mmCIF file of C-alpha atoms in Angstrom:
data_model
loop_
_atom_site.group_PDB
_atom_site.id
_atom_site.type_symbol
_atom_site.label_atom_id
_atom_site.label_comp_id
_atom_site.label_asym_id
_atom_site.label_seq_id
_atom_site.Cartn_x
_atom_site.Cartn_y
_atom_site.Cartn_z
ATOM 1 C CA UNK A 93 40.220 44.594 -0.118
ATOM 2 C CA UNK A 94 40.964 42.253 2.790
ATOM 3 C CA UNK A 95 38.544 44.135 5.043
ATOM 4 C CA UNK A 96 35.762 43.700 2.461
ATOM 5 C CA UNK A 97 36.292 39.946 2.508
ATOM 6 C CA UNK A 98 36.206 39.918 6.319
ATOM 7 C CA UNK A 99 33.012 41.961 6.392
ATOM 8 C CA UNK A 100 31.342 39.724 3.788
ATOM 9 C CA UNK A 101 32.332 36.674 5.836
ATOM 10 C CA UNK A 102 31.050 38.271 9.055
ATOM 11 C CA UNK A 103 27.680 38.976 7.437
ATOM 12 C CA UNK A 104 27.092 35.326 6.524
ATOM 13 C CA UNK A 105 28.705 33.567 9.475
ATOM 14 C CA UNK A 106 26.405 31.348 11.495
ATOM 15 C CA UNK A 107 26.975 31.357 15.246
ATOM 16 C CA UNK A 108 25.342 29.053 17.790
ATOM 17 C CA UNK A 109 22.813 30.552 20.166
ATOM 18 C CA UNK A 110 24.665 31.242 23.395
ATOM 19 C CA UNK A 111 23.287 29.829 26.593
ATOM 20 C CA UNK A 112 20.472 27.918 24.898
ATOM 21 C CA UNK A 113 21.522 24.521 26.237
ATOM 22 C CA UNK A 114 22.185 25.818 29.738
ATOM 23 C CA UNK A 115 18.908 27.741 29.786
ATOM 24 C CA UNK A 116 16.944 24.610 28.883
ATOM 25 C CA UNK A 117 18.717 22.558 31.572
ATOM 26 C CA UNK A 118 18.094 25.278 34.153
ATOM 27 C CA UNK A 119 14.416 25.384 33.190
ATOM 28 C CA UNK A 120 14.177 21.603 33.702
ATOM 29 C CA UNK A 121 15.843 21.907 37.125
ATOM 30 C CA UNK A 122 13.474 24.687 38.208
ATOM 31 C CA UNK A 123 10.430 22.752 36.993
ATOM 32 C CA UNK A 124 11.534 19.622 38.882
ATOM 33 C CA UNK A 125 11.965 21.661 42.059
ATOM 34 C CA UNK A 126 8.547 23.282 41.592
ATOM 35 C CA UNK A 127 6.934 19.840 41.231
ATOM 36 C CA UNK A 128 8.539 18.796 44.512
ATOM 37 C CA UNK A 129 7.138 21.927 46.183
ATOM 38 C CA UNK A 130 3.672 21.186 44.784
ATOM 39 C CA UNK A 131 3.794 17.792 46.469
ATOM 40 C CA UNK A 132 4.949 19.430 49.710
ATOM 41 C CA UNK A 133 8.502 18.070 49.579
ATOM 42 C CA UNK A 134 10.531 21.221 50.242
ATOM 43 C CA UNK A 135 13.605 19.206 51.180
ATOM 44 C CA UNK A 136 13.642 17.480 47.795
ATOM 45 C CA UNK A 137 13.105 20.837 46.070
ATOM 46 C CA UNK A 138 16.070 22.336 47.955
ATOM 47 C CA UNK A 139 18.179 19.309 47.032
ATOM 48 C CA UNK A 140 17.296 19.741 43.344
ATOM 49 C CA UNK A 141 18.065 23.466 43.385
ATOM 50 C CA UNK A 142 21.367 22.980 45.242
ATOM 51 C CA UNK A 143 22.474 20.382 42.695
ATOM 52 C CA UNK A 144 21.474 22.814 39.955
ATOM 53 C CA UNK A 145 23.474 25.616 41.558
ATOM 54 C CA UNK A 146 26.498 23.325 41.701
ATOM 55 C CA UNK A 147 26.161 22.808 37.933
ATOM 56 C CA UNK A 148 25.342 26.443 37.153
ATOM 57 C CA UNK A 149 26.783 28.513 40.033
ATOM 58 C CA UNK A 150 26.310 31.858 38.277
ATOM 59 C CA UNK A 151 22.673 31.418 37.318
ATOM 60 C CA UNK A 152 20.593 34.063 39.064
ATOM 61 C CA UNK A 153 17.253 32.273 38.577
ATOM 62 C CA UNK A 154 18.496 29.215 40.500
ATOM 63 C CA UNK A 155 19.856 31.474 43.238
ATOM 64 C CA UNK A 156 16.483 33.190 43.414
ATOM 65 C CA UNK A 157 14.673 29.832 43.581
ATOM 66 C CA UNK A 158 17.030 28.754 46.359
ATOM 67 C CA UNK A 159 16.402 31.891 48.411
ATOM 68 C CA UNK A 160 12.634 31.562 47.988
ATOM 69 C CA UNK A 161 12.633 27.880 48.948
ATOM 70 C CA UNK A 162 14.865 28.470 51.934
ATOM 71 C CA UNK A 163 12.618 31.278 53.141
ATOM 72 C CA UNK A 164 9.440 29.248 52.644
ATOM 73 C CA UNK A 165 10.888 26.146 54.271
ATOM 74 C CA UNK A 166 12.524 28.002 57.167
ATOM 75 C CA UNK A 167 9.238 27.965 59.053
ATOM 76 C CA UNK A 168 9.817 24.232 59.511
ATOM 77 C CA UNK A 169 13.286 24.695 61.049
ATOM 78 C CA UNK A 170 13.927 24.490 64.770
ATOM 79 C CA UNK A 171 16.424 25.960 67.208
ATOM 80 C CA UNK A 172 19.815 27.155 66.062
ATOM 81 C CA UNK A 173 19.155 26.463 62.367
ATOM 82 C CA UNK A 174 16.037 28.628 62.428
ATOM 83 C CA UNK A 175 17.836 31.506 64.139
ATOM 84 C CA UNK A 176 20.733 31.166 61.682
ATOM 85 C CA UNK A 177 18.411 31.450 58.682
ATOM 86 C CA UNK A 178 16.700 34.516 60.088
ATOM 87 C CA UNK A 179 20.007 36.315 60.761
ATOM 88 C CA UNK A 180 21.259 35.978 57.177
#
């Protein structure tokens, strides 16, 4: 009898959508970085993505954005920083 009550309760329980708030915030961060790239400001885009990764360190899409930006922007690096980026 107790299990029937638990099952009935489980069938009508309303749970929040997981990750919905974080996903929306991450989307906003990525869009802001993309706008910076469109205006040619790779440094600002990297800054936005790094701040996003600090907030959401396990988000793969921000990590992917970071890697892409770093690779695209690395052509503008000089000396030791450029060689460091290309050895990673």
